[in-house]
Amino acid sequence: MKTEAVVVATGATTPLAAGATATAFLNRAAMAAMRTSPILDGEGQPATLCFLPTLPPHSVGVARAIALGETALAEVIAPLARATTGARVELVLCVDGFLSEIDDPIGPQPAAQIATALSRAASKGLPLEDIATVALGEASLARALPRAFDALASGRADTVVVGGVHSDYSPARILQLDGARRLFTDDRIDAVIPGEGAAFVALMREDTARARRLTPLLRVHAVGEGRERARPDNDHSAFEAQGLTVAVRQAAEPMQQAGLTAGWMLTDVAFERWRFYELSAVGARTQNLWCEPQYADAPAQRMGAQGAATGPLHMVLAAAAHRGGFAPHTRCLSLCGNDEGQRAAVLMSAP
């Protein structure tokens, strides 16, 4: 299969741990990060969240997302410091679409605030030439990765850092979920478990990585995109699953042409029933693409919703699993989707 890019460095900060490797091992061990938070729901009760307890409890929303992102960025930058001397580096940042819908203490234009802060942080360790922002939440990799592939193939950049940040640790966000009856509680389990996190990967062409003496951690082959009609605020059947089916088939095309199959799925599905129905339908329709052990990994069930950090986090987890020797299969498909109906799928394999 053709390799569009290789991952040469990773960074992550999640409710499980500050660090890519620690997060991957704790995720493998099925550690859960749910805990009572200082934030109250619409009934004045403490909301259950997955959050990083080492951050100040008064830090919320965008300010918190920036703090998470800066920590994850520092980790991904560290091994690149010498390898990118004289290089051209781009940053593609994934953010959540809901940022434009809620009030945040940091002020207006929260996505721009995040991009400015993280580009400033990245510029301290990398020769950053350009930054792009994709505001499609969980589905952001459908647009972020093609941009990265184009930058590397055209020579516009030698290195592209792709990542995302997310935090539901905000009174405004909790009230938004609660008002839509989507906030997880003891008597409402068909719901979203709020979470937070940040994840970044550094992508290069394989020959560039070799020339700069960097070890590939993961191969990235293809990305697919689709759109669903079913949303959490309408009555369309999630079993249609046309958008995610299209995305998976597009991403899996290089694998299918090579006569190969995948035995590992990383998904953003947690406990909302409509997303589980969608995933079940896609699994049935694309059975020809899967093989044993047909291992499905759902990190959001342990560390809460990861929003725009979901796709990059899947890449971080896959890279760490291959490096640590506990990847369920050589090839993996990442499946993600946002509330607006956009769907993304990414095909990855061992280095």
PDB file of C-alpha atoms in Angstrom, residues 11-294:
ATOM      1  CA  GLY A  11       2.323  13.899  22.199  1.00  0.00           C
ATOM      2  CA  ALA A  12      -0.810  13.596  24.295  1.00  0.00           C
ATOM      3  CA  THR A  13      -2.440  14.826  27.474  1.00  0.00           C
ATOM      4  CA  THR A  14      -5.634  13.114  28.578  1.00  0.00           C
ATOM      5  CA  PRO A  15      -7.629  12.476  31.775  1.00  0.00           C
ATOM      6  CA  LEU A  16      -5.635   9.242  32.100  1.00  0.00           C
ATOM      7  CA  ALA A  17      -2.166  10.790  32.006  1.00  0.00           C
ATOM      8  CA  ALA A  18       0.059  13.588  30.773  1.00  0.00           C
ATOM      9  CA  GLY A  19       2.064  11.779  28.103  1.00  0.00           C
ATOM     10  CA  ALA A  20       1.459   9.699  24.987  1.00  0.00           C
ATOM     11  CA  THR A  21       3.001   6.438  26.208  1.00  0.00           C
ATOM     12  CA  ALA A  22       1.391   6.581  29.650  1.00  0.00           C
ATOM     13  CA  THR A  23      -2.005   7.322  28.091  1.00  0.00           C
ATOM     14  CA  ALA A  24      -1.652   4.383  25.690  1.00  0.00           C
ATOM     15  CA  PHE A  25      -0.684   1.899  28.389  1.00  0.00           C
ATOM     16  CA  LEU A  26      -3.437   3.030  30.758  1.00  0.00           C
ATOM     17  CA  ASN A  27      -5.959   2.891  27.920  1.00  0.00           C
ATOM     18  CA  ARG A  28      -4.782  -0.644  27.171  1.00  0.00           C
ATOM     19  CA  ALA A  29      -5.247  -1.532  30.847  1.00  0.00           C
ATOM     20  CA  ALA A  30      -8.855  -0.217  30.621  1.00  0.00           C
ATOM     21  CA  MET A  31      -8.315   2.404  33.295  1.00  0.00           C
ATOM     22  CA  ALA A  32     -11.296   4.727  33.679  1.00  0.00           C
ATOM     23  CA  ALA A  33     -11.049   8.451  34.400  1.00  0.00           C
ATOM     24  CA  MET A  34     -14.635   9.259  35.444  1.00  0.00           C
ATOM     25  CA  ARG A  35     -14.859  11.318  38.619  1.00  0.00           C
ATOM     26  CA  THR A  36     -17.112  13.878  40.263  1.00  0.00           C
ATOM     27  CA  SER A  37     -16.230  17.390  39.141  1.00  0.00           C
ATOM     28  CA  PRO A  38     -16.582  20.823  40.781  1.00  0.00           C
ATOM     29  CA  ILE A  39     -18.908  21.848  37.922  1.00  0.00           C
ATOM     30  CA  LEU A  40     -22.652  21.686  38.530  1.00  0.00           C
ATOM     31  CA  ASP A  41     -25.291  20.474  36.091  1.00  0.00           C
ATOM     32  CA  GLY A  42     -28.656  22.118  35.454  1.00  0.00           C
ATOM     33  CA  GLU A  43     -30.083  20.708  38.680  1.00  0.00           C
ATOM     34  CA  GLY A  44     -27.217  21.961  40.799  1.00  0.00           C
ATOM     35  CA  GLN A  45     -25.607  18.538  41.161  1.00  0.00           C
ATOM     36  CA  PRO A  46     -21.874  17.871  40.616  1.00  0.00           C
ATOM     37  CA  ALA A  47     -21.398  16.648  37.061  1.00  0.00           C
ATOM     38  CA  THR A  48     -19.464  13.472  36.268  1.00  0.00           C
ATOM     39  CA  LEU A  49     -16.521  14.305  34.017  1.00  0.00           C
ATOM     40  CA  CYS A  50     -13.284  12.793  32.812  1.00  0.00           C
ATOM     41  CA  PHE A  51     -10.701  15.497  33.451  1.00  0.00           C
ATOM     42  CA  LEU A  52      -7.024  15.885  34.269  1.00  0.00           C
ATOM     43  CA  PRO A  53      -6.927  16.475  38.045  1.00  0.00           C
ATOM     44  CA  THR A  54      -3.501  18.126  37.980  1.00  0.00           C
ATOM     45  CA  LEU A  55      -4.858  21.215  36.206  1.00  0.00           C
ATOM     46  CA  PRO A  56      -6.234  24.021  38.425  1.00  0.00           C
ATOM     47  CA  PRO A  57      -9.936  23.378  39.127  1.00  0.00           C
ATOM     48  CA  HIS A  58     -10.779  27.019  38.343  1.00  0.00           C
ATOM     49  CA  SER A  59      -9.289  26.757  34.827  1.00  0.00           C
ATOM     50  CA  VAL A  60     -12.167  26.131  32.411  1.00  0.00           C
ATOM     51  CA  GLY A  61     -13.080  26.029  28.737  1.00  0.00           C
ATOM     52  CA  VAL A  62     -10.670  27.464  26.202  1.00  0.00           C
ATOM     53  CA  ALA A  63      -8.014  28.381  28.756  1.00  0.00           C
ATOM     54  CA  ARG A  64      -7.984  24.767  29.866  1.00  0.00           C
ATOM     55  CA  ALA A  65      -7.836  23.483  26.277  1.00  0.00           C
ATOM     56  CA  ILE A  66      -4.817  25.714  25.659  1.00  0.00           C
ATOM     57  CA  ALA A  67      -3.056  24.329  28.735  1.00  0.00           C
ATOM     58  CA  LEU A  68      -3.707  20.764  27.602  1.00  0.00           C
ATOM     59  CA  GLY A  69      -2.502  21.593  24.099  1.00  0.00           C
ATOM     60  CA  GLU A  70       0.707  23.249  25.260  1.00  0.00           C
ATOM     61  CA  THR A  71       1.676  20.158  27.276  1.00  0.00           C
ATOM     62  CA  ALA A  72       0.981  17.775  24.384  1.00  0.00           C
ATOM     63  CA  LEU A  73       2.781  20.058  21.924  1.00  0.00           C
ATOM     64  CA  ALA A  74       5.874  20.162  24.102  1.00  0.00           C
ATOM     65  CA  GLU A  75       6.024  16.365  24.019  1.00  0.00           C
ATOM     66  CA  VAL A  76       5.721  16.096  20.244  1.00  0.00           C
ATOM     67  CA  ILE A  77       8.241  18.901  19.670  1.00  0.00           C
ATOM     68  CA  ALA A  78      10.983  17.487  21.937  1.00  0.00           C
ATOM     69  CA  PRO A  79      12.287  14.769  19.558  1.00  0.00           C
ATOM     70  CA  LEU A  80      12.011  17.125  16.570  1.00  0.00           C
ATOM     71  CA  ALA A  81      14.171  19.964  17.877  1.00  0.00           C
ATOM     72  CA  ARG A  82      17.352  18.998  16.019  1.00  0.00           C
ATOM     73  CA  ALA A  83      15.712  17.027  13.207  1.00  0.00           C
ATOM     74  CA  THR A  84      13.788  20.045  11.909  1.00  0.00           C
ATOM     75  CA  THR A  85      16.685  22.487  11.749  1.00  0.00           C
ATOM     76  CA  GLY A  86      16.291  24.311   8.449  1.00  0.00           C
ATOM     77  CA  ALA A  87      12.980  22.573   7.788  1.00  0.00           C
ATOM     78  CA  ARG A  88       9.626  23.994   6.743  1.00  0.00           C
ATOM     79  CA  VAL A  89       6.981  23.128   9.330  1.00  0.00           C
ATOM     80  CA  GLU A  90       3.220  23.539   9.220  1.00  0.00           C
ATOM     81  CA  LEU A  91       0.714  23.109  12.055  1.00  0.00           C
ATOM     82  CA  VAL A  92      -2.811  21.873  11.355  1.00  0.00           C
ATOM     83  CA  LEU A  93      -4.946  22.356  14.444  1.00  0.00           C
ATOM     84  CA  CYS A  94      -8.308  20.641  14.991  1.00  0.00           C
ATOM     85  CA  VAL A  95     -10.845  22.387  17.232  1.00  0.00           C
ATOM     86  CA  ASP A  96     -14.470  21.841  18.228  1.00  0.00           C
ATOM     87  CA  GLY A  97     -17.368  23.340  16.338  1.00  0.00           C
ATOM     88  CA  PHE A  98     -19.317  23.982  19.536  1.00  0.00           C
ATOM     89  CA  LEU A  99     -16.798  26.643  20.584  1.00  0.00           C
ATOM     90  CA  SER A 100     -18.711  29.212  18.559  1.00  0.00           C
ATOM     91  CA  GLU A 101     -21.962  28.376  20.369  1.00  0.00           C
ATOM     92  CA  ILE A 102     -21.040  28.917  24.021  1.00  0.00           C
ATOM     93  CA  ASP A 103     -19.789  31.828  26.064  1.00  0.00           C
ATOM     94  CA  ASP A 104     -16.288  31.390  27.420  1.00  0.00           C
ATOM     95  CA  PRO A 105     -14.461  33.461  30.050  1.00  0.00           C
ATOM     96  CA  ILE A 106     -11.430  33.851  27.790  1.00  0.00           C
ATOM     97  CA  GLY A 107     -13.366  36.129  25.438  1.00  0.00           C
ATOM     98  CA  PRO A 108     -14.635  36.116  21.837  1.00  0.00           C
ATOM     99  CA  GLN A 109     -13.400  33.950  18.960  1.00  0.00           C
ATOM    100  CA  PRO A 110     -12.293  31.001  21.109  1.00  0.00           C
ATOM    101  CA  ALA A 111     -10.983  28.939  18.166  1.00  0.00           C
ATOM    102  CA  ALA A 112      -8.751  31.826  17.104  1.00  0.00           C
ATOM    103  CA  GLN A 113      -7.562  32.246  20.689  1.00  0.00           C
ATOM    104  CA  ILE A 114      -6.546  28.581  20.817  1.00  0.00           C
ATOM    105  CA  ALA A 115      -4.798  28.731  17.446  1.00  0.00           C
ATOM    106  CA  THR A 116      -2.862  31.862  18.408  1.00  0.00           C
ATOM    107  CA  ALA A 117      -1.725  30.454  21.744  1.00  0.00           C
ATOM    108  CA  LEU A 118      -0.662  27.067  20.348  1.00  0.00           C
ATOM    109  CA  SER A 119       1.083  28.489  17.288  1.00  0.00           C
ATOM    110  CA  ARG A 120       3.063  30.709  19.651  1.00  0.00           C
ATOM    111  CA  ALA A 121       3.977  27.645  21.730  1.00  0.00           C
ATOM    112  CA  ALA A 122       4.952  25.624  18.644  1.00  0.00           C
ATOM    113  CA  SER A 123       7.093  28.457  17.283  1.00  0.00           C
ATOM    114  CA  LYS A 124       9.320  28.287  20.366  1.00  0.00           C
ATOM    115  CA  GLY A 125      10.600  24.860  19.340  1.00  0.00           C
ATOM    116  CA  LEU A 126       9.897  24.536  15.616  1.00  0.00           C
ATOM    117  CA  PRO A 127      10.509  26.695  12.526  1.00  0.00           C
ATOM    118  CA  LEU A 128       6.764  27.146  12.035  1.00  0.00           C
ATOM    119  CA  GLU A 129       5.795  28.718   8.723  1.00  0.00           C
ATOM    120  CA  ASP A 130       2.034  28.294   8.598  1.00  0.00           C
ATOM    121  CA  ILE A 131      -0.951  27.242  10.696  1.00  0.00           C
ATOM    122  CA  ALA A 132      -4.384  26.093   9.604  1.00  0.00           C
ATOM    123  CA  THR A 133      -7.430  25.461  11.770  1.00  0.00           C
ATOM    124  CA  VAL A 134     -10.108  22.839  11.091  1.00  0.00           C
ATOM    125  CA  ALA A 135     -13.251  23.253  13.204  1.00  0.00           C
ATOM    126  CA  LEU A 136     -15.019  19.953  12.598  1.00  0.00           C
ATOM    127  CA  GLY A 137     -14.604  18.414  16.022  1.00  0.00           C
ATOM    128  CA  GLU A 138     -14.267  14.633  15.933  1.00  0.00           C
ATOM    129  CA  ALA A 139     -14.371  14.586  12.108  1.00  0.00           C
ATOM    130  CA  SER A 140     -11.546  17.110  11.664  1.00  0.00           C
ATOM    131  CA  LEU A 141      -8.991  14.623  10.314  1.00  0.00           C
ATOM    132  CA  ALA A 142     -11.095  14.296   7.154  1.00  0.00           C
ATOM    133  CA  ARG A 143      -9.842  17.773   6.204  1.00  0.00           C
ATOM    134  CA  ALA A 144      -6.649  18.039   8.256  1.00  0.00           C
ATOM    135  CA  LEU A 145      -4.871  14.972   6.865  1.00  0.00           C
ATOM    136  CA  PRO A 146      -5.441  15.747   3.148  1.00  0.00           C
ATOM    137  CA  ARG A 147      -3.939  19.191   3.769  1.00  0.00           C
ATOM    138  CA  ALA A 148      -0.952  17.568   5.485  1.00  0.00           C
ATOM    139  CA  PHE A 149      -0.500  15.031   2.686  1.00  0.00           C
ATOM    140  CA  ASP A 150      -0.584  17.808   0.086  1.00  0.00           C
ATOM    141  CA  ALA A 151       1.949  19.911   1.993  1.00  0.00           C
ATOM    142  CA  LEU A 152       4.375  16.994   2.212  1.00  0.00           C
ATOM    143  CA  ALA A 153       3.893  15.779  -1.362  1.00  0.00           C
ATOM    144  CA  SER A 154       4.275  19.252  -2.882  1.00  0.00           C
ATOM    145  CA  GLY A 155       7.320  20.115  -0.808  1.00  0.00           C
ATOM    146  CA  ARG A 156       5.529  23.047   0.791  1.00  0.00           C
ATOM    147  CA  ALA A 157       6.539  21.573   4.151  1.00  0.00           C
ATOM    148  CA  ASP A 158       9.005  18.975   5.369  1.00  0.00           C
ATOM    149  CA  THR A 159       7.069  18.357   8.579  1.00  0.00           C
ATOM    150  CA  VAL A 160       3.391  18.789   9.383  1.00  0.00           C
ATOM    151  CA  VAL A 161       2.234  18.666  12.989  1.00  0.00           C
ATOM    152  CA  VAL A 162      -1.422  17.610  13.123  1.00  0.00           C
ATOM    153  CA  GLY A 163      -3.324  17.701  16.372  1.00  0.00           C
ATOM    154  CA  GLY A 164      -6.419  18.665  18.261  1.00  0.00           C
ATOM    155  CA  VAL A 165      -7.518  20.021  21.616  1.00  0.00           C
ATOM    156  CA  HIS A 166     -10.771  19.620  23.490  1.00  0.00           C
ATOM    157  CA  SER A 167     -12.276  20.336  26.894  1.00  0.00           C
ATOM    158  CA  ASP A 168     -15.802  19.896  28.212  1.00  0.00           C
ATOM    159  CA  TYR A 169     -14.625  21.201  31.595  1.00  0.00           C
ATOM    160  CA  SER A 170     -16.726  24.356  31.419  1.00  0.00           C
ATOM    161  CA  PRO A 171     -20.007  25.366  33.105  1.00  0.00           C
ATOM    162  CA  ALA A 172     -21.329  26.616  29.762  1.00  0.00           C
ATOM    163  CA  ARG A 173     -20.549  23.324  28.015  1.00  0.00           C
ATOM    164  CA  ILE A 174     -22.035  21.196  30.801  1.00  0.00           C
ATOM    165  CA  LEU A 175     -25.240  23.248  30.753  1.00  0.00           C
ATOM    166  CA  GLN A 176     -25.345  22.935  26.963  1.00  0.00           C
ATOM    167  CA  LEU A 177     -25.169  19.125  27.163  1.00  0.00           C
ATOM    168  CA  ASP A 178     -27.610  19.013  30.073  1.00  0.00           C
ATOM    169  CA  GLY A 179     -30.095  21.248  28.271  1.00  0.00           C
ATOM    170  CA  ALA A 180     -30.048  18.830  25.325  1.00  0.00           C
ATOM    171  CA  ARG A 181     -30.504  15.894  27.747  1.00  0.00           C
ATOM    172  CA  ARG A 182     -27.187  14.454  26.608  1.00  0.00           C
ATOM    173  CA  LEU A 183     -25.238  14.789  29.843  1.00  0.00           C
ATOM    174  CA  PHE A 184     -24.329  11.509  31.548  1.00  0.00           C
ATOM    175  CA  THR A 185     -25.935  11.034  34.981  1.00  0.00           C
ATOM    176  CA  ASP A 186     -26.807   8.070  37.188  1.00  0.00           C
ATOM    177  CA  ASP A 187     -30.245   7.801  35.588  1.00  0.00           C
ATOM    178  CA  ARG A 188     -29.221   8.895  32.062  1.00  0.00           C
ATOM    179  CA  ILE A 189     -26.591   6.528  30.679  1.00  0.00           C
ATOM    180  CA  ASP A 190     -27.543   6.919  26.993  1.00  0.00           C
ATOM    181  CA  ALA A 191     -25.512  10.120  27.022  1.00  0.00           C
ATOM    182  CA  VAL A 192     -22.181  11.863  26.605  1.00  0.00           C
ATOM    183  CA  ILE A 193     -19.517  11.488  29.277  1.00  0.00           C
ATOM    184  CA  PRO A 194     -17.727  14.863  29.097  1.00  0.00           C
ATOM    185  CA  GLY A 195     -13.982  14.704  28.752  1.00  0.00           C
ATOM    186  CA  GLU A 196     -10.925  16.641  27.724  1.00  0.00           C
ATOM    187  CA  GLY A 197      -7.607  16.058  26.045  1.00  0.00           C
ATOM    188  CA  ALA A 198      -5.021  17.087  23.498  1.00  0.00           C
ATOM    189  CA  ALA A 199      -3.058  14.991  21.031  1.00  0.00           C
ATOM    190  CA  PHE A 200      -0.493  15.779  18.323  1.00  0.00           C
ATOM    191  CA  VAL A 201       1.479  13.797  15.767  1.00  0.00           C
ATOM    192  CA  ALA A 202       4.366  14.929  13.563  1.00  0.00           C
ATOM    193  CA  LEU A 203       4.103  13.708   9.972  1.00  0.00           C
ATOM    194  CA  MET A 204       6.870  13.403   7.381  1.00  0.00           C
ATOM    195  CA  ARG A 205       7.487  11.652   4.107  1.00  0.00           C
ATOM    196  CA  GLU A 206       9.300   8.401   4.736  1.00  0.00           C
ATOM    197  CA  ASP A 207      12.440   9.473   2.849  1.00  0.00           C
ATOM    198  CA  THR A 208      12.545  12.745   4.804  1.00  0.00           C
ATOM    199  CA  ALA A 209      12.285  10.895   8.102  1.00  0.00           C
ATOM    200  CA  ARG A 210      15.114   8.594   7.047  1.00  0.00           C
ATOM    201  CA  ALA A 211      17.313  11.504   5.972  1.00  0.00           C
ATOM    202  CA  ARG A 212      16.708  13.245   9.307  1.00  0.00           C
ATOM    203  CA  ARG A 213      17.380  10.001  11.228  1.00  0.00           C
ATOM    204  CA  LEU A 214      13.916   9.759  12.724  1.00  0.00           C
ATOM    205  CA  THR A 215      12.262   6.384  13.283  1.00  0.00           C
ATOM    206  CA  PRO A 216       8.771   5.960  11.779  1.00  0.00           C
ATOM    207  CA  LEU A 217       6.255   5.059  14.486  1.00  0.00           C
ATOM    208  CA  LEU A 218       3.199   4.583  12.276  1.00  0.00           C
ATOM    209  CA  ARG A 219       2.265   4.609   8.588  1.00  0.00           C
ATOM    210  CA  VAL A 220      -0.724   6.633   7.407  1.00  0.00           C
ATOM    211  CA  HIS A 221      -2.200   5.477   4.116  1.00  0.00           C
ATOM    212  CA  ALA A 222      -5.544   7.083   3.348  1.00  0.00           C
ATOM    213  CA  VAL A 223      -8.443   9.109   4.678  1.00  0.00           C
ATOM    214  CA  GLY A 224     -12.143   8.967   3.855  1.00  0.00           C
ATOM    215  CA  GLU A 225     -14.990  11.404   4.417  1.00  0.00           C
ATOM    216  CA  GLY A 226     -18.777  11.144   4.461  1.00  0.00           C
ATOM    217  CA  ARG A 227     -21.874  12.818   5.853  1.00  0.00           C
ATOM    218  CA  GLU A 228     -24.776  11.379   7.830  1.00  0.00           C
ATOM    219  CA  ARG A 229     -28.349  12.584   8.032  1.00  0.00           C
ATOM    220  CA  ALA A 230     -28.850  11.270  11.566  1.00  0.00           C
ATOM    221  CA  ARG A 231     -27.982  13.752  14.311  1.00  0.00           C
ATOM    222  CA  PRO A 232     -28.680  13.842  18.040  1.00  0.00           C
ATOM    223  CA  ASP A 233     -31.363  16.491  17.449  1.00  0.00           C
ATOM    224  CA  ASN A 234     -33.400  14.756  14.716  1.00  0.00           C
ATOM    225  CA  ASP A 235     -35.277  11.482  14.141  1.00  0.00           C
ATOM    226  CA  HIS A 236     -33.387  10.102  11.139  1.00  0.00           C
ATOM    227  CA  SER A 237     -32.433   6.495  11.620  1.00  0.00           C
ATOM    228  CA  ALA A 238     -28.793   6.053  12.619  1.00  0.00           C
ATOM    229  CA  PHE A 239     -28.925   2.621  10.969  1.00  0.00           C
ATOM    230  CA  GLU A 240     -28.718   4.383   7.570  1.00  0.00           C
ATOM    231  CA  ALA A 241     -25.021   4.959   8.313  1.00  0.00           C
ATOM    232  CA  GLN A 242     -24.342   6.032   4.744  1.00  0.00           C
ATOM    233  CA  GLY A 243     -21.773   8.684   5.578  1.00  0.00           C
ATOM    234  CA  LEU A 244     -19.567   6.532   7.784  1.00  0.00           C
ATOM    235  CA  THR A 245     -19.858   3.599   5.376  1.00  0.00           C
ATOM    236  CA  VAL A 246     -18.615   5.809   2.529  1.00  0.00           C
ATOM    237  CA  ALA A 247     -15.770   7.162   4.677  1.00  0.00           C
ATOM    238  CA  VAL A 248     -14.629   3.675   5.698  1.00  0.00           C
ATOM    239  CA  ARG A 249     -14.703   2.347   2.139  1.00  0.00           C
ATOM    240  CA  GLN A 250     -12.751   5.347   0.853  1.00  0.00           C
ATOM    241  CA  ALA A 251     -10.086   4.999   3.524  1.00  0.00           C
ATOM    242  CA  ALA A 252      -9.856   1.235   3.078  1.00  0.00           C
ATOM    243  CA  GLU A 253      -9.522   1.350  -0.726  1.00  0.00           C
ATOM    244  CA  PRO A 254      -5.685   1.032  -0.807  1.00  0.00           C
ATOM    245  CA  MET A 255      -5.905  -1.907   1.590  1.00  0.00           C
ATOM    246  CA  GLN A 256      -8.625  -3.600  -0.432  1.00  0.00           C
ATOM    247  CA  GLN A 257      -6.709  -3.131  -3.675  1.00  0.00           C
ATOM    248  CA  ALA A 258      -3.729  -4.857  -2.057  1.00  0.00           C
ATOM    249  CA  GLY A 259      -5.934  -7.770  -0.982  1.00  0.00           C
ATOM    250  CA  LEU A 260      -5.508  -6.974   2.698  1.00  0.00           C
ATOM    251  CA  THR A 261      -7.864  -6.560   5.652  1.00  0.00           C
ATOM    252  CA  ALA A 262      -7.766  -4.845   9.054  1.00  0.00           C
ATOM    253  CA  GLY A 263      -8.267  -6.463  12.435  1.00  0.00           C
ATOM    254  CA  TRP A 264      -8.347  -3.364  14.617  1.00  0.00           C
ATOM    255  CA  MET A 265     -10.837  -0.481  14.857  1.00  0.00           C
ATOM    256  CA  LEU A 266     -10.445   2.687  16.889  1.00  0.00           C
ATOM    257  CA  THR A 267     -13.753   4.507  17.312  1.00  0.00           C
ATOM    258  CA  ASP A 268     -15.084   7.606  19.043  1.00  0.00           C
ATOM    259  CA  VAL A 269     -18.319   5.854  20.001  1.00  0.00           C
ATOM    260  CA  ALA A 270     -18.997   5.874  23.739  1.00  0.00           C
ATOM    261  CA  PHE A 271     -22.439   5.282  25.282  1.00  0.00           C
ATOM    262  CA  GLU A 272     -24.895   7.182  23.079  1.00  0.00           C
ATOM    263  CA  ARG A 273     -27.173   4.603  21.509  1.00  0.00           C
ATOM    264  CA  TRP A 274     -27.580   6.327  18.145  1.00  0.00           C
ATOM    265  CA  ARG A 275     -23.835   6.258  17.466  1.00  0.00           C
ATOM    266  CA  PHE A 276     -23.652   2.610  18.499  1.00  0.00           C
ATOM    267  CA  TYR A 277     -26.449   1.782  16.024  1.00  0.00           C
ATOM    268  CA  GLU A 278     -24.520   3.579  13.296  1.00  0.00           C
ATOM    269  CA  LEU A 279     -21.309   1.711  14.075  1.00  0.00           C
ATOM    270  CA  SER A 280     -23.132  -1.633  14.116  1.00  0.00           C
ATOM    271  CA  ALA A 281     -24.574  -0.979  10.664  1.00  0.00           C
ATOM    272  CA  VAL A 282     -21.178   0.008   9.256  1.00  0.00           C
ATOM    273  CA  GLY A 283     -19.550  -3.095  10.715  1.00  0.00           C
ATOM    274  CA  ALA A 284     -22.122  -5.315   9.029  1.00  0.00           C
ATOM    275  CA  ARG A 285     -21.832  -3.584   5.648  1.00  0.00           C
ATOM    276  CA  THR A 286     -18.033  -3.596   5.545  1.00  0.00           C
ATOM    277  CA  GLN A 287     -17.348  -7.096   6.862  1.00  0.00           C
ATOM    278  CA  ASN A 288     -15.200  -7.837   3.812  1.00  0.00           C
ATOM    279  CA  LEU A 289     -12.679  -5.266   5.078  1.00  0.00           C
ATOM    280  CA  TRP A 290     -12.214  -6.844   8.514  1.00  0.00           C
ATOM    281  CA  CYS A 291     -10.408  -9.895   9.830  1.00  0.00           C
ATOM    282  CA  GLU A 292      -9.648 -11.485  13.179  1.00  0.00           C
ATOM    283  CA  PRO A 293      -9.402 -10.382  15.916  1.00  0.00           C
ATOM    284  CA  GLN A 294     -11.890  -7.655  14.854  1.00  0.00           C
TER     285      GLN A 294
END
